[in-house]
mmCIF file of C-alpha atoms and ligand atoms in Angstrom:
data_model
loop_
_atom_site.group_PDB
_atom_site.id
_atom_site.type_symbol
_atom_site.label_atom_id
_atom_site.label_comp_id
_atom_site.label_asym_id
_atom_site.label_seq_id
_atom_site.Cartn_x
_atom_site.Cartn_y
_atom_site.Cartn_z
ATOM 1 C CA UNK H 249 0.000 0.000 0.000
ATOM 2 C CA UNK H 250 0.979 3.465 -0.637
ATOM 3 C CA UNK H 251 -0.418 6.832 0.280
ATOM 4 C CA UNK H 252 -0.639 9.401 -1.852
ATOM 5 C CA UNK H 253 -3.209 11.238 0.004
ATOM 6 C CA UNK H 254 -3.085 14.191 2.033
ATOM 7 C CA UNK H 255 -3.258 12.974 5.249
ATOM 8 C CA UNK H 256 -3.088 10.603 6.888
ATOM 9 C CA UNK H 257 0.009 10.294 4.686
ATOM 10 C CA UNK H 258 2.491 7.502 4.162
ATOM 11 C CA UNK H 259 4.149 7.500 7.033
ATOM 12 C CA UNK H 260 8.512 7.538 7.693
ATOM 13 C CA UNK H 261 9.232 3.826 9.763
ATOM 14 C CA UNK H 262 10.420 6.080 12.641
ATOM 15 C CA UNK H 263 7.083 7.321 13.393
ATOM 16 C CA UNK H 264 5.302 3.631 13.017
ATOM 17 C CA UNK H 265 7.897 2.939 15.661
ATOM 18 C CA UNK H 266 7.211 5.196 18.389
ATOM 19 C CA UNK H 267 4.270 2.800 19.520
ATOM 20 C CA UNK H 268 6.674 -0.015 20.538
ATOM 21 C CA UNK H 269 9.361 1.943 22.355
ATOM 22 C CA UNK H 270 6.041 2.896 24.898
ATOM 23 C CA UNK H 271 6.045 6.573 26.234
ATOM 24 C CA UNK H 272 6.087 7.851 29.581
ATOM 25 C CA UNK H 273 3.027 8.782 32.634
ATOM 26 C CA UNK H 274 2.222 12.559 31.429
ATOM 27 C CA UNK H 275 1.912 14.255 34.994
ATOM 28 C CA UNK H 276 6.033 14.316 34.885
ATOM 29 C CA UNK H 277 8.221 17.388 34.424
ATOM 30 C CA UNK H 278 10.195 14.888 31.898
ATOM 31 C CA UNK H 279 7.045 14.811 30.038
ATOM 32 C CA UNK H 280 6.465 18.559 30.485
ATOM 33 C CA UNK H 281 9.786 19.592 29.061
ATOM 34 C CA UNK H 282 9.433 17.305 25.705
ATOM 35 C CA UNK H 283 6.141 19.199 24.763
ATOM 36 C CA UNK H 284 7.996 22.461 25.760
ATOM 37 C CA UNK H 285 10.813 21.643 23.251
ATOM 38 C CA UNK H 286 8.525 20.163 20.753
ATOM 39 C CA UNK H 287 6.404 23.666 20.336
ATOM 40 C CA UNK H 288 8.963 25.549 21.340
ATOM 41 C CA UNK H 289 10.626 23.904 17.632
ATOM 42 C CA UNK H 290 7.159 23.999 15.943
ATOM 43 C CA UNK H 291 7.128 28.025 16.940
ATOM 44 C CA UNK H 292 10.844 27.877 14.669
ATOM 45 C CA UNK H 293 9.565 26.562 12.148
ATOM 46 C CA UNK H 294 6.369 28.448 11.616
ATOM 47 C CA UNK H 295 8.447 31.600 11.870
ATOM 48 C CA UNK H 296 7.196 32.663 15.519
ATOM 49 C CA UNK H 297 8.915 34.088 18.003
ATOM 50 C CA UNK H 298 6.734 33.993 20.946
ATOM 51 C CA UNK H 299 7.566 30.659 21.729
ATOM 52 C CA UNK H 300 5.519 30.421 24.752
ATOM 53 C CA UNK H 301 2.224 30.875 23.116
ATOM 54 C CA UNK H 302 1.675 27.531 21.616
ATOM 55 C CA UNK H 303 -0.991 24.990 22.575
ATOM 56 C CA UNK H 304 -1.965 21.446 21.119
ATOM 57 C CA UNK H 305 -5.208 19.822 21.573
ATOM 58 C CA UNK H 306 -6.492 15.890 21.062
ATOM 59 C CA UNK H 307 -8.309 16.422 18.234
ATOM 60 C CA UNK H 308 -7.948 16.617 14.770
ATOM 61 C CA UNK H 309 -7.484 20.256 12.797
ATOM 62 C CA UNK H 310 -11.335 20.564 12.602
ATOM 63 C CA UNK H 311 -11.471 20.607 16.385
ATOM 64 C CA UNK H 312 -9.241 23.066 16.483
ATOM 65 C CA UNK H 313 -11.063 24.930 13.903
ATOM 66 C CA UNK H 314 -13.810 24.494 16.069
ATOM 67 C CA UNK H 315 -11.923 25.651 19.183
ATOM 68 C CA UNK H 316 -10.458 28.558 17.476
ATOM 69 C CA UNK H 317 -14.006 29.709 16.560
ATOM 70 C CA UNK H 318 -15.497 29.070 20.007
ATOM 71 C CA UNK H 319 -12.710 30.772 21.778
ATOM 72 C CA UNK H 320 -11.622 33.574 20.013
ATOM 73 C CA UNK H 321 -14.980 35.234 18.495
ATOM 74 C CA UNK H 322 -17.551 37.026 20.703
ATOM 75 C CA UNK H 323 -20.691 38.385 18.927
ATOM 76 C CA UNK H 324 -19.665 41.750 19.087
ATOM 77 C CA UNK H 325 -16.816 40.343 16.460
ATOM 78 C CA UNK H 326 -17.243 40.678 12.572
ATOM 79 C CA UNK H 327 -15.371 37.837 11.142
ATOM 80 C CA UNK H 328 -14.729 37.403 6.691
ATOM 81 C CA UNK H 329 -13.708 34.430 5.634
ATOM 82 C CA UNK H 330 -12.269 33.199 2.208
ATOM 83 C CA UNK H 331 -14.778 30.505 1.245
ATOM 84 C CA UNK H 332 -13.517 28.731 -2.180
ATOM 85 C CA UNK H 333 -13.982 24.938 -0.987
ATOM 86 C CA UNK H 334 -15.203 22.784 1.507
ATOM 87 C CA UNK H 335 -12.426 23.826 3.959
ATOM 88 C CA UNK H 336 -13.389 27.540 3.547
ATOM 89 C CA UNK H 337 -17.116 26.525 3.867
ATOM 90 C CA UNK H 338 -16.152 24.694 7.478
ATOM 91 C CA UNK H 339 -15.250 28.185 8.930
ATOM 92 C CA UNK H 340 -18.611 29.508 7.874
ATOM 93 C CA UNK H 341 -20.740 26.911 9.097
ATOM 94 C CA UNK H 342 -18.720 26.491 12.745
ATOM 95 C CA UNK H 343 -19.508 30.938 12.501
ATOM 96 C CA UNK H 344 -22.872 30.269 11.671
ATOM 97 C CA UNK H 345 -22.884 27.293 14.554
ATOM 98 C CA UNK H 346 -21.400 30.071 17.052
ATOM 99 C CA UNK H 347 -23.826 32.733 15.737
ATOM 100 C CA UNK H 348 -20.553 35.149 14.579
ATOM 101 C CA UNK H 349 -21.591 37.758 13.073
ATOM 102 C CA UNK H 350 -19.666 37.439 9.720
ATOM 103 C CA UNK H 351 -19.655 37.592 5.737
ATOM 104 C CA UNK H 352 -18.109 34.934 3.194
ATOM 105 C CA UNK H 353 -15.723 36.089 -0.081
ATOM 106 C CA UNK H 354 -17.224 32.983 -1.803
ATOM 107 C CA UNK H 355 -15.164 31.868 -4.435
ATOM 108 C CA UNK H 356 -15.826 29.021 -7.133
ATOM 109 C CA UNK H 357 -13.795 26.007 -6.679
ATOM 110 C CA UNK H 358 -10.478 27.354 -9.744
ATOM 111 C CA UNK H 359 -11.259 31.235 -8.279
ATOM 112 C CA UNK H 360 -8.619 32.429 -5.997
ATOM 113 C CA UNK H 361 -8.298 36.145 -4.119
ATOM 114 C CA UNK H 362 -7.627 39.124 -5.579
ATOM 115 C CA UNK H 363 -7.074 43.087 -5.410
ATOM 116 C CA UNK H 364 -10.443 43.744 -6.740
ATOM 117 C CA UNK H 365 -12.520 40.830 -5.056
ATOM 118 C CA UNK H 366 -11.321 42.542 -1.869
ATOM 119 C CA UNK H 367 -12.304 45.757 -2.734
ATOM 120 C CA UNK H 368 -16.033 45.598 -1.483
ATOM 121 C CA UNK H 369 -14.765 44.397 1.786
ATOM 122 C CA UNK H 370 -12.696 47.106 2.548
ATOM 123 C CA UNK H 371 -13.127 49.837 5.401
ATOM 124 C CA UNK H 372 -16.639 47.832 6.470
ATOM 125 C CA UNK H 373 -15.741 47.157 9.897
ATOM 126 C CA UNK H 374 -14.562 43.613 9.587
ATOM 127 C CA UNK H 375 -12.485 42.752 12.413
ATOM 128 C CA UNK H 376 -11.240 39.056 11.865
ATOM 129 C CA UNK H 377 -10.089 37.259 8.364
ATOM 130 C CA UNK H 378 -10.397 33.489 8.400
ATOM 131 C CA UNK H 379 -8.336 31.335 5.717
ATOM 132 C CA UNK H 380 -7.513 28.073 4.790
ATOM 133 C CA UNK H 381 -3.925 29.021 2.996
ATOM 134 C CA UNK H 382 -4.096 25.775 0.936
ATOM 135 C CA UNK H 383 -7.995 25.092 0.455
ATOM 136 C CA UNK H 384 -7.093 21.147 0.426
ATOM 137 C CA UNK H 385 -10.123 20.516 -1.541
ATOM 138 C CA UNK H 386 -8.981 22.031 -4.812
ATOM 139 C CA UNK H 387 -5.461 22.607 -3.833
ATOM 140 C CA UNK H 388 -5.099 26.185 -4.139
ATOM 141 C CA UNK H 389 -2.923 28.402 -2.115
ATOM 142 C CA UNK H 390 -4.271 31.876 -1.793
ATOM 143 C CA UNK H 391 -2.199 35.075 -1.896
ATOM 144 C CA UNK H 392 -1.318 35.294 2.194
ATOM 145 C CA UNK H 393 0.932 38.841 1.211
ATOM 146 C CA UNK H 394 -2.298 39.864 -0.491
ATOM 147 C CA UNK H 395 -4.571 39.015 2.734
ATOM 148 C CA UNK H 396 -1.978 40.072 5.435
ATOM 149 C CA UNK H 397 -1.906 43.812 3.871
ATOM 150 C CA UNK H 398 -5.664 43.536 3.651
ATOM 151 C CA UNK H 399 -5.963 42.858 7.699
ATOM 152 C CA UNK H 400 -3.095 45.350 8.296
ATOM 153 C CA UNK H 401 -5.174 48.379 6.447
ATOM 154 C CA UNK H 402 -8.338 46.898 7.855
ATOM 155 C CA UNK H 403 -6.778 46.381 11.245
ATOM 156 C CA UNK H 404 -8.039 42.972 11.382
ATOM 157 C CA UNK H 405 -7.113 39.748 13.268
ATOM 158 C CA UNK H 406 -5.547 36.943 10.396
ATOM 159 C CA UNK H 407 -6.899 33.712 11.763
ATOM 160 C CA UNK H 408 -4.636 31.021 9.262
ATOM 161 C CA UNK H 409 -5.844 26.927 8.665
ATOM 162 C CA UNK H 410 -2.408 26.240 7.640
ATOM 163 C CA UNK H 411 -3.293 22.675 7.973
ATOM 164 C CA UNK H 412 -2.393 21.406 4.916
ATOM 165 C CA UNK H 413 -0.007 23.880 3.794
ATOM 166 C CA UNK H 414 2.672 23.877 6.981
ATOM 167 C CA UNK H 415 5.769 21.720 6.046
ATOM 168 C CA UNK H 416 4.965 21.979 2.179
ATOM 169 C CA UNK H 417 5.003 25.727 1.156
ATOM 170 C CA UNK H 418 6.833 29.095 2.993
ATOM 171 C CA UNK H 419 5.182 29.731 5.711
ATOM 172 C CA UNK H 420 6.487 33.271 8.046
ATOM 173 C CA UNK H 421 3.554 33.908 10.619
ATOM 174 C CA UNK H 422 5.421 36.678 12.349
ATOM 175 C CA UNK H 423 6.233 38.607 9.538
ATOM 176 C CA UNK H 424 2.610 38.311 7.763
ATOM 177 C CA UNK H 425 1.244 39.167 10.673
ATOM 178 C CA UNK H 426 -0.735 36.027 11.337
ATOM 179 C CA UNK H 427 -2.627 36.237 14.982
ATOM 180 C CA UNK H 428 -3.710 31.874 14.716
ATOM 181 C CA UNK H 429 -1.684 29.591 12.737
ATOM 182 C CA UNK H 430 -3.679 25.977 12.907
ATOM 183 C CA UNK H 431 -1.669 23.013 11.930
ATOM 184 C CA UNK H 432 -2.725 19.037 12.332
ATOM 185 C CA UNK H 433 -0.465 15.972 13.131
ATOM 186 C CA UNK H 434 -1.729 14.001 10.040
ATOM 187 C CA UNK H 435 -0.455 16.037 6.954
ATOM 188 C CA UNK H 436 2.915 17.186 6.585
ATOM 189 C CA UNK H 437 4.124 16.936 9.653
ATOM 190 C CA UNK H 438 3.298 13.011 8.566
ATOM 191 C CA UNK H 439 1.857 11.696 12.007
ATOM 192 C CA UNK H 440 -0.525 9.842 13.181
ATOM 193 C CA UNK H 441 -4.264 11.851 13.056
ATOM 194 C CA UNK H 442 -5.761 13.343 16.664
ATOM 195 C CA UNK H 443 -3.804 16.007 17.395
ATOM 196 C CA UNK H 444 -3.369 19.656 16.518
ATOM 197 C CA UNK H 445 -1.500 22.348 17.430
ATOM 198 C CA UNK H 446 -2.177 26.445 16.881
ATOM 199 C CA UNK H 447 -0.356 29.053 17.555
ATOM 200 C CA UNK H 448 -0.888 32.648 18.928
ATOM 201 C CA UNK H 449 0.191 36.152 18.256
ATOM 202 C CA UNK H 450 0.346 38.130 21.869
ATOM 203 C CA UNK H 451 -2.489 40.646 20.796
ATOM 204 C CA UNK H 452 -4.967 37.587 20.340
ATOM 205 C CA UNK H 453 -3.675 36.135 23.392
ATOM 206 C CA UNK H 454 -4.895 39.347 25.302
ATOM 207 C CA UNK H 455 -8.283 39.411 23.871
ATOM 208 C CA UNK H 456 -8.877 35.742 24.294
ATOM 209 C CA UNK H 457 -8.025 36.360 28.128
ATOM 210 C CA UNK H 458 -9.791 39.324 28.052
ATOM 211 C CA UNK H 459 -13.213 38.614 26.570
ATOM 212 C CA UNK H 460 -13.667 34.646 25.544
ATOM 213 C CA UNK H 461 -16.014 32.663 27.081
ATOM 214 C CA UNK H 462 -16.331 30.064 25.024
ATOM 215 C CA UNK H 463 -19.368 27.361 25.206
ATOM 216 C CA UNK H 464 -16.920 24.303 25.358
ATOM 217 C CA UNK H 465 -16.280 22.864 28.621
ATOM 218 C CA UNK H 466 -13.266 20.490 27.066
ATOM 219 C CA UNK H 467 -11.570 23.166 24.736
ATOM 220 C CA UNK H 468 -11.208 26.719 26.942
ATOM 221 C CA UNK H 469 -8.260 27.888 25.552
ATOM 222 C CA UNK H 470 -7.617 30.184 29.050
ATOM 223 C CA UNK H 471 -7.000 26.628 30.488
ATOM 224 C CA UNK H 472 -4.358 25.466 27.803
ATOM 225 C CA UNK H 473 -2.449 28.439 28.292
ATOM 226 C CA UNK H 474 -2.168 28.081 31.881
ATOM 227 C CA UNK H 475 -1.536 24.380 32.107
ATOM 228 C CA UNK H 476 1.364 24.934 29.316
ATOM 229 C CA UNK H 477 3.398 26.859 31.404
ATOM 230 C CA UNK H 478 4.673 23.638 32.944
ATOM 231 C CA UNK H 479 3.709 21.430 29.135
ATOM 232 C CA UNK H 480 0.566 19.964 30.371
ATOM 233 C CA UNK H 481 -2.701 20.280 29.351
ATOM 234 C CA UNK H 482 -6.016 20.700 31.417
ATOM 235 C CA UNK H 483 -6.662 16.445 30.192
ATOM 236 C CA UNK H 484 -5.274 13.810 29.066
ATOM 237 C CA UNK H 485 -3.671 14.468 25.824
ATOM 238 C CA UNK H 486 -2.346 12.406 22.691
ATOM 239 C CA UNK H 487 0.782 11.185 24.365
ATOM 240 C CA UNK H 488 1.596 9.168 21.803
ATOM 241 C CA UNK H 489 1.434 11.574 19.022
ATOM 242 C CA UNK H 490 3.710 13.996 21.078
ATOM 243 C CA UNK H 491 6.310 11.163 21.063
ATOM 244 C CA UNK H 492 5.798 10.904 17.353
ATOM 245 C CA UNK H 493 6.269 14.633 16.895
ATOM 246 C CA UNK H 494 9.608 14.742 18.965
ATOM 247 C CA UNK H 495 10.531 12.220 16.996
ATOM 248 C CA UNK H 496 10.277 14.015 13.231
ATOM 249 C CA UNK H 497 11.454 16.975 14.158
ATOM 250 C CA UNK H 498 14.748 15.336 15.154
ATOM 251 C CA UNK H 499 14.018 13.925 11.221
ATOM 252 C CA UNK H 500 13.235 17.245 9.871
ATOM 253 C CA UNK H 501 16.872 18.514 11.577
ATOM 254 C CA UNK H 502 18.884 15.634 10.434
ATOM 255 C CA UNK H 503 17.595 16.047 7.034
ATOM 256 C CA UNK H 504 18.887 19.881 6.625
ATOM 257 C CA UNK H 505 15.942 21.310 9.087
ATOM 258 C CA UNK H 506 12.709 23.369 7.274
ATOM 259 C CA UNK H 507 14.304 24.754 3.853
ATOM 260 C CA UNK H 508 15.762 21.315 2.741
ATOM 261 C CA UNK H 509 12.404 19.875 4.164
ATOM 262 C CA UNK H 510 10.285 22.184 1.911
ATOM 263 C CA UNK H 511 12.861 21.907 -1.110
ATOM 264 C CA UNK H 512 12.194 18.083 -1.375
ATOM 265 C CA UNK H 513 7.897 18.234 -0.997
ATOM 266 C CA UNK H 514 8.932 20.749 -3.690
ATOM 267 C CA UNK H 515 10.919 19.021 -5.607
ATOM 268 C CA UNK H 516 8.641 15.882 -5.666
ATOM 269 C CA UNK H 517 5.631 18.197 -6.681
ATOM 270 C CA UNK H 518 7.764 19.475 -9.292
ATOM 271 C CA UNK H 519 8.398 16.415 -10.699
ATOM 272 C CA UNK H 520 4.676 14.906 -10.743
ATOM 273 C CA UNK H 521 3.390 17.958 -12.517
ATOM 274 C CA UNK H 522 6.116 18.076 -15.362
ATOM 275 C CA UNK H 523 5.556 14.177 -15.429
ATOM 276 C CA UNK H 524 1.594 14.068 -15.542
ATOM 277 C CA UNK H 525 1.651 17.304 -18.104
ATOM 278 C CA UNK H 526 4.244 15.412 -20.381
ATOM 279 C CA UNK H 527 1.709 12.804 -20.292
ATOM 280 C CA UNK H 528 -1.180 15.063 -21.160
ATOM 281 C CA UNK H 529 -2.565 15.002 -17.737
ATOM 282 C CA UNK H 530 -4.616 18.599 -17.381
ATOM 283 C CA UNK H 531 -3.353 20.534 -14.494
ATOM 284 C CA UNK H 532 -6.016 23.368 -13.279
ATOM 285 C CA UNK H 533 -4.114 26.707 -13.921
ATOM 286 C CA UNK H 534 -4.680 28.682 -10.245
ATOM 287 C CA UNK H 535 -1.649 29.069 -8.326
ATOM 288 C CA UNK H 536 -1.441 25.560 -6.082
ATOM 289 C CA UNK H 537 0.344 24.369 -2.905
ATOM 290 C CA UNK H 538 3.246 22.220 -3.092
ATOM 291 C CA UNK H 539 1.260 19.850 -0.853
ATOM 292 C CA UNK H 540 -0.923 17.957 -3.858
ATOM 293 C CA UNK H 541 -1.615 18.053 -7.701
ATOM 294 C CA UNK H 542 -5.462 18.728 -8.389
ATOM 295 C CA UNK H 543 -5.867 16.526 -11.849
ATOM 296 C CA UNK H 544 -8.818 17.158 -13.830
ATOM 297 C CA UNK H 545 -10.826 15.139 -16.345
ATOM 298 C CA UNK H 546 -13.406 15.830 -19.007
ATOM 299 C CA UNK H 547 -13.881 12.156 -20.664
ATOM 300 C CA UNK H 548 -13.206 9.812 -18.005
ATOM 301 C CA UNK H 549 -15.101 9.469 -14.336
ATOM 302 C CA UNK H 550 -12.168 10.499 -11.577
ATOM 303 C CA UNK H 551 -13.843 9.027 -9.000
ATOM 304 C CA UNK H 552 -13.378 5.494 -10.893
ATOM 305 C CA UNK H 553 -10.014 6.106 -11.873
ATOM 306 C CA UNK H 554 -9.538 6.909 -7.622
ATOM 307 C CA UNK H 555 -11.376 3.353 -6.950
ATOM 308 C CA UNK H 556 -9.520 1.441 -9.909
ATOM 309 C CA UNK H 557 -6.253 2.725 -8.201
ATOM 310 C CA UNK H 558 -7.049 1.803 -4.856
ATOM 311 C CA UNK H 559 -8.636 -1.927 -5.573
ATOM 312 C CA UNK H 560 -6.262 -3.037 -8.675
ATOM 313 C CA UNK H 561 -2.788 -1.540 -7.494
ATOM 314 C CA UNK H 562 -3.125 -0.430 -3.704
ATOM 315 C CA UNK H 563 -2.282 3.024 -4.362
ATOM 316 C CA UNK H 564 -4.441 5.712 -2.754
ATOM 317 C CA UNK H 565 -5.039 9.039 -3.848
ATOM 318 C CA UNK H 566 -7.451 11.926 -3.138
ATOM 319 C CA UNK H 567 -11.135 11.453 -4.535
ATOM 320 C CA UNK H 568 -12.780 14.850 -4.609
ATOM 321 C CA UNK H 569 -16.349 15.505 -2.924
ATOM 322 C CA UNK H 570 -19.935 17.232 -4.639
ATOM 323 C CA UNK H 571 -19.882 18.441 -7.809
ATOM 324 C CA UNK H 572 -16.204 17.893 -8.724
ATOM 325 C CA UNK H 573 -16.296 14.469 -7.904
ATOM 326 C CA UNK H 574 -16.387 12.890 -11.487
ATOM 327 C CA UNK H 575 -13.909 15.481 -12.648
ATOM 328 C CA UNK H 576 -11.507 15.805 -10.029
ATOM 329 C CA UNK H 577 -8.827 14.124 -8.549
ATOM 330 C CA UNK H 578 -5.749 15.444 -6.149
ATOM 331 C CA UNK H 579 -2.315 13.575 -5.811
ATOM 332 C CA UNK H 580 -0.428 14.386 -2.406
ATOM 333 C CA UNK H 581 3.501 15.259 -2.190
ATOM 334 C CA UNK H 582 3.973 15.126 1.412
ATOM 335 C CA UNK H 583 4.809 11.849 3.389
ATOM 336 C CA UNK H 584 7.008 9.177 2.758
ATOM 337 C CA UNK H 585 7.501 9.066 -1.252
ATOM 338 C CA UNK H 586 9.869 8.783 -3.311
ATOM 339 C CA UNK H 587 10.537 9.784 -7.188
ATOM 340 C CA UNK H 588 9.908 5.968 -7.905
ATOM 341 C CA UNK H 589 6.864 5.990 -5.996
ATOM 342 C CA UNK H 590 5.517 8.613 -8.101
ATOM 343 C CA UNK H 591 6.908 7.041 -11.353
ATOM 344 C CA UNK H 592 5.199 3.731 -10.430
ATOM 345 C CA UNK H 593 1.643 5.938 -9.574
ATOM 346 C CA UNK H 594 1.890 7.402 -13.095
ATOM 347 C CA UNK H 595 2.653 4.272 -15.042
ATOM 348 C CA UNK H 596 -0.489 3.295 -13.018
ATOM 349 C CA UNK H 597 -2.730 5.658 -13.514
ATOM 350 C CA UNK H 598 -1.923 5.780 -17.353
ATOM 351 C CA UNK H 599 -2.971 1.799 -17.816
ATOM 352 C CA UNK H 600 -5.690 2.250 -15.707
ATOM 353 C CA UNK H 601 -7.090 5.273 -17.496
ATOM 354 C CA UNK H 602 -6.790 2.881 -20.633
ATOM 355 C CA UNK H 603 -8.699 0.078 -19.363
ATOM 356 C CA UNK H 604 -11.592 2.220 -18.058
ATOM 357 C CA UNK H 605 -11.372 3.836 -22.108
ATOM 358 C CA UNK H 606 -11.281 -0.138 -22.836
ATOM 359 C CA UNK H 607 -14.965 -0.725 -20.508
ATOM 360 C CA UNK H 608 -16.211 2.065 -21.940
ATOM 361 C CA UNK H 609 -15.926 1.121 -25.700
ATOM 362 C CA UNK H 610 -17.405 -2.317 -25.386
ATOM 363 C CA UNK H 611 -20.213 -0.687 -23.405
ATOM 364 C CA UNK H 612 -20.438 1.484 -26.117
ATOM 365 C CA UNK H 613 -20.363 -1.293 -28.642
ATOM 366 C CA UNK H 614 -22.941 -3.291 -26.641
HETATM 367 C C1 PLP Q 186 -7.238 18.263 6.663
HETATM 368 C C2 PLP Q 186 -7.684 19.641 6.798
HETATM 369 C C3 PLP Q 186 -8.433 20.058 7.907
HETATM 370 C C4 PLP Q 186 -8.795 19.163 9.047
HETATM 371 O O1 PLP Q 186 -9.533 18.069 8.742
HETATM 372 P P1 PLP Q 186 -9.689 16.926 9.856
HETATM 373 O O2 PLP Q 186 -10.338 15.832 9.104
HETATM 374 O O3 PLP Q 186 -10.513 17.456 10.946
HETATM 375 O O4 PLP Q 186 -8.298 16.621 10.312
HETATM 376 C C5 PLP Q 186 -8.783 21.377 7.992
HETATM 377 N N1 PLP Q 186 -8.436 22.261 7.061
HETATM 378 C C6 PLP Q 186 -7.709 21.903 5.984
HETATM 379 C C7 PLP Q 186 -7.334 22.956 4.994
HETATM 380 C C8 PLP Q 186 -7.321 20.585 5.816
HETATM 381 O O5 PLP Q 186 -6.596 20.236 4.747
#
């Protein structure tokens, strides 16, 4: 079996061996200081100094979407958010579930931001921007320069789902002037799924101290802050996962740290889309993230070409959801592949495409 999907993703034999070595009671200082050094290094790499203002919660990235909602946003709080796919249209219904006053940029699945679909949002007393910097379900990254000046002029709060993006494209929270950055064990950081981490600007810290009161009992972000100051958290978290995560960031250091990490998701990505075009694969034209390869189809159901992979040849990509599902496939770049993995997945995907043609033409003939 391989993965080629965006998460969970195929997985480095380090990680799958984390499980075996068995972890440690969590009520320790020893435990403590391994989650203080692990966000203390996921702070590094997400280019944020405040190294102290990082929490991670047992659940997966919608939770924390969830959280970041509930804790945040008040209802005196006007909240935009960027809605061009399923991940945008998450933030709007856990707004709507909240009752946040708020507005959606709605975008068609190939439509990214620009200058002028900004333009109507400008000076209207929006305080808070949500994103998903790589909408996963399409694959395209949005302009974050573009959004950051937009909540600087505005003077907004830039709420980021970097989810799928962290560990595959540039990411500089600090200097953008990102106030949440929400990342998930099961995409490129390559772990296992159930726990995410997000990260605060001061300014958001503040408000959150000063004015949240959020309706979950489980997820009160006051708490998490509190109980990090020693690396705990208010229950029982993913221990396990936290052992995984010390674990690849040793990885990510001893392969050249963050650039050389991002270079080679690059370079595979690179390498599938010159591949897949040479073999007249169409590539949707919006600017994408390094983290998958949206492949679209006019003559030929995706979603079978998805199932043919994963029954005939154990190779699992990305089926799409709604109305792009016969059209649209994606093909992920982070995790555990190599060139030759991707080789083999295109010699795949080519017969495969021929014998569904094959079906097709004696149906046709019948
Ligand atoms: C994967 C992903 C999520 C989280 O999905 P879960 O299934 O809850 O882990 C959120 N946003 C984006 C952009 C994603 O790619």
């Amino acid at each position: 079996m391989k993965l080629f999907t965006c998460g969970p993703v195929q997985m480095y034999p380090s990680t799958k061996e984390i499980a075996q070595k068995g972890y440690t009671y969590f009520r320790t200082d020893t435990y403590g200081n391994i989650v203080k050094n692990c966000m203390g290094r996921i702070s590094e790499l997400l280019g944020h100094k405040n190294n102290n203002s990082v929490i991670y919660l047992t659940a997966s990235g919608t939770g924390a979407m969830d959280a970041v909602v509930d804790n945040c946003m008040t209802k005196k709080d006007k909240a935009l958010v960027i809605n061009g796919g399923s991940f945008g249209h998450r933030f709007d219904e856990l707004l709507n579930w909240y009752e946040i006053p708020h507005d959606c940029l709605n975008l068609d699945w190939n439509e990214v931001v620009t200058v002028d679909k900004l333009e109507q949002y400008e000076n209207k007393g929006y305080n808070t921007l949500f994103v998903n910097l790589d909408e996963t379900s399409s694959g395209k990254l949005y302009d974050i320069k573009l959004l950051s000046n937009f909540c600087r002029r505005n003077n907004m709060y830039l709420i980021v789902d970097a989810i799928s993006s962290f560990m595959a494209d540039e990411y500089d929270m600090d200097k953008l002037g990102i106030d949440v950055t929400i990342i998930s064990s099961q995409k490129g950081l390559c772990l296992s799924p159930g726990l995410s981490i997000i990260a605060f600007s001061q300014r958001i810290i503040d408000k959150i101290n000063a004015e949240s009161n959020p309706k979950s009992y489980y997820f009160n972000f006051k708490d998490y802050f509190k109980n990090m100051e020693r690396g705990q958290t208010p229950f029982t978290p993913a221990v396990s996962i936290i052992y995984e995560l010390q674990d690849m960031l040793n990885l990510i250091e001893q392969s050249g740290g963050k650039d050389a990490w991002l270079k080679n998701v690059q370079s595979k990505c690179e390498y599938f889309r010159k591949r897949a075009t040479e073999l007249g694969f169409k590539i949707p034209n919006y600017p994408k993230s390094n983290t998958l390869t949206p492949l679209y189809f006019e003559d030929i159901d995706a979603g079978e070409i998805v199932k043919e992979l994963r029954d005939k040849y154990d190779l699992f990509v990305n089926p799409c959801g709604g109305t792009l599902a016969n059209k649209l496939l994606r093909v992920a770049h982070i995790g555990n592949t190599t060139i030759a993995d991707i080789d083999e997945l295109l010699e795949k995907m080519v017969l495969t495409i021929e014998n569904l043609k094959n079906k097709e033409l004696v149906y046709d003939r019948k």
